[in-house]
Amino acid sequence: MADVIQMTLRDALKEAMREALKRDNNVVIMGEEVGVWGGTYAVTRGLYDEFGDRRVIDTPIAEMGIIGVATGAAMGGIKPIAEIMTINFALVAIDQIVNNTAKIHSMFGGTMRAPVVIRTAAGWGQLAATHSQSFEAWFAHVPGLIVVMPSTPYDAKGLLTTAMYSQNPVIFIEHSRLYGEKGPVPEGEFRVPFGVADVKRAGKDVSIITYSRMVHVALNAANELAREGIEVEVVDLRSLRPVDWETVYGSIKKTHRALVLTEDWMTYGISAEVAARISHEMFDYLDAPVERLTQLEVPLPYAPNLEKLSFPDEARVIEQLKKMLA
Amino acid sequence: MVAPATVAAPVTHEDPLEITREMGLHWLEQMMLIRRFEEAAEYAYTQKKVGGFLHLYIGEESIAVGAVAGLRPDDDIFTHYRDHGWVLARGVDPRPAMAELYGKATGLVKGKGGSMHFASVEHHMWGGYAIVGGHIPLAAGMAFSHQYLGRDRIAFCVMGEGATNIGMFHEALNMAAVWKLPVVFLVENNMFGMGTAVERASATSDIYEKGQAYRMPATQIDGNDIELVYRTIHQFAEHARRGEGPQLIEAMTYRFKGHSMGDPQRYRTKEEVESRRPDDPLNRWEKKLIERGWANDTLIKEIFARVDQQVAQAVQFAEDSPFPDPGELYTDILVEE
């Protein structure tokens, strides 16, 4: 048995990358400030010193170029991790991601592969409207991509390791406010498969279907409600494409009530897809309509009080669950 | 017609590259194959057997044939969507190429790409791309893999002059130059980005200057002069192969057909198009072969008859092939793992 140690999500990601760099000489990391600076969120710190500028490559501020070059390099036999500093900047590269990275395999009849791992950070923190967005649904919409968004250090390392072995392009979305989150992680290599959700807390009264940072909000709310004898089940999707519907439906069959909790906007967001599927597939099992709590439909303001109001928190989750159970 | 404006890497006409009669005849046959293939494709389009967009290369064939001759067979080509000529010049069988246009299961990419996405990895032909400029960073990335893995192959990236106005061109050229990647960028300047003349869309009409801005050797040549294309591409490709970094060539040419099918061509007169006919690269090369005593009318007729037969077989193959099985709808989206 491998030793299990407590580490931050940031270090868990770094460990996955370090192991990949050690294992496979064709693995490179490229992105803005990933090298000398050590990554703007310090996720790659130390890797430049350990592996050098041939493996850990600083790029110009050119997201289309980064994704395009990484995709072309992958077609040529390299296994690149392309870091896009934040998911907001991924929009600059969205043509490359959607029209090249996601399409290389299908458009050419399966004759080519582009196994790029695109790491990027979601999150917020008084960064105002353009630097605080949750665009996971934009990428999860596209056939040809795998999209994951881990909530714990364990999942982060396991999913990134799976991504490093994958022959498919992976959009790996980290949440900047989870980088310091600590949790148990086994030493050495292990994988968390794509398309497998994780029941982070078992319960019988109501299910929260969520992912990324909102898993923690859900767990806190569940712990509060447990004191009142309400048992909340928390399902962490982990993969947003493909989604593990069996685990989601299994939870609904048990609790008969679902709250979908996300940090992206409600309209056409991840919660829209999840709620629609549950409503359709679990119609006979539901005792109440599927409810949703998401970011409010506003461009995120700078002022801290307004920013805080924009996201679901424990109090709002509890209030919503109580309404559903009333 | 175009004065070569050369920087850094002059194309010398004392270049030792010999062009033999055998090569010259082969080039004529390849150019003719591309011409006849596209004429057949155009006809099939009017018969509604080919759908979507169909961007014809007619009038520009000397660039693909000359350039491919100047490259090594294992150099990796990325092109725009006007890609039929490039694939055929690379020696890809016209039968699966035509079948791809027909959307058949026997097509180059199983009927999943169509006209704009011809590709054949075994021929190091990495495809036609349909978002203008979108493939330029891919070629830089392929060049990155060659440099990283110590391979002596180069990446060769073909685009129209319209693609040099888009951001991806500039990001890719910049990164290629910063990292000295072994990539040659070839701009086919056919004077129009769809219907917009180059001087109405680009701050400079001399596109090669954009390569100079990134400090790469860059030149402008007459693209309809197949010998000049061959020599220039070979020379620049070898510079890139030797680790001298990216290179850019602007090949001046003219597209005789519309941008795609159904282009009313309001942006130019019939007289203008006719005035360019004498510069048709096929006729020019045919004349030169005769002048040199490398061919006569009989031999040329023989070559053309062979090409006609090859194209007829390609059309027959496409006609006879089945459409993809409905089960193919869900294949190749992700690699199974």
XYZ file of C-alpha atoms in Angstrom, chain B residues 144-255:
112
model
C 7.948 21.999 -32.601
C 7.645 18.212 -32.420
C 10.344 17.817 -35.077
C 12.686 20.136 -33.250
C 11.946 18.561 -29.862
C 12.379 15.002 -31.082
C 15.454 15.826 -33.154
C 13.815 14.811 -36.450
C 15.135 16.445 -39.600
C 11.673 16.862 -41.091
C 10.125 20.285 -41.564
C 6.533 21.474 -41.399
C 5.179 23.206 -44.466
C 2.198 25.476 -44.071
C 0.176 26.692 -47.032
C -2.264 29.569 -46.743
C -3.912 32.188 -48.884
C -2.959 35.831 -48.615
C -6.257 36.464 -46.832
C -5.042 34.343 -43.911
C -2.185 36.738 -43.233
C -4.618 39.296 -41.847
C -5.860 37.051 -39.060
C -4.397 36.897 -35.565
C -3.488 33.225 -35.706
C -1.028 33.939 -38.507
C 0.783 36.465 -36.352
C 0.786 34.375 -33.171
C 2.127 31.371 -35.059
C 4.811 33.310 -36.943
C 5.932 34.976 -33.757
C 6.205 31.719 -31.818
C 7.914 29.986 -34.734
C 10.456 32.797 -34.896
C 11.039 32.988 -31.122
C 11.670 29.227 -30.998
C 13.393 28.970 -34.407
C 11.019 26.219 -35.472
C 11.664 24.282 -38.700
C 8.618 25.499 -40.582
C 8.170 27.086 -44.000
C 5.126 29.282 -44.522
C 3.898 29.523 -48.083
C 1.414 32.244 -48.937
C -0.485 31.702 -52.161
C -1.406 35.218 -53.157
C -4.220 34.745 -55.679
C -5.157 38.424 -55.346
C -8.528 37.928 -53.639
C -9.677 36.843 -50.174
C -13.066 35.572 -51.327
C -14.118 38.737 -53.188
C -11.937 41.297 -51.448
C -8.858 42.365 -53.345
C -5.629 42.164 -51.393
C -5.052 45.920 -51.321
C -8.492 46.453 -49.804
C -7.782 44.051 -46.943
C -4.088 44.127 -46.120
C -1.999 47.085 -44.950
C 0.695 45.831 -47.273
C 0.029 44.188 -50.612
C 3.494 42.660 -50.456
C 2.643 39.890 -48.060
C 6.230 38.656 -47.694
C 6.931 41.824 -45.694
C 4.884 40.316 -42.878
C 7.467 37.548 -42.627
C 10.210 40.138 -42.478
C 8.415 41.734 -39.525
C 9.153 38.515 -37.631
C 12.729 38.601 -38.894
C 12.425 35.504 -41.008
C 13.867 35.165 -44.478
C 11.034 36.016 -46.823
C 10.599 36.391 -50.543
C 8.006 36.982 -53.228
C 8.025 34.860 -56.377
C 5.984 34.219 -59.478
C 3.984 31.197 -58.391
C 3.029 30.304 -61.929
C 6.684 29.650 -62.758
C 6.950 26.047 -61.629
C 10.734 25.897 -61.843
C 11.093 28.967 -59.653
C 8.618 27.544 -57.165
C 10.535 24.265 -57.002
C 13.926 25.940 -56.525
C 12.693 28.470 -53.988
C 10.797 25.977 -51.863
C 13.705 23.563 -51.905
C 16.157 26.257 -50.878
C 13.996 27.683 -48.095
C 13.041 24.218 -46.843
C 16.700 23.295 -46.550
C 17.396 26.471 -44.577
C 14.634 25.524 -42.164
C 15.908 21.936 -42.020
C 19.375 23.141 -41.107
C 18.002 24.876 -38.032
C 17.926 28.397 -39.414
C 14.345 28.914 -38.255
C 11.111 29.664 -40.045
C 10.926 30.999 -43.601
C 8.182 32.638 -45.634
C 7.500 32.592 -49.346
C 4.810 34.557 -51.125
C 3.856 32.968 -54.435
C 1.927 35.268 -56.752
C -0.824 33.536 -58.696
C -4.369 33.918 -59.944
C -7.517 31.904 -59.369
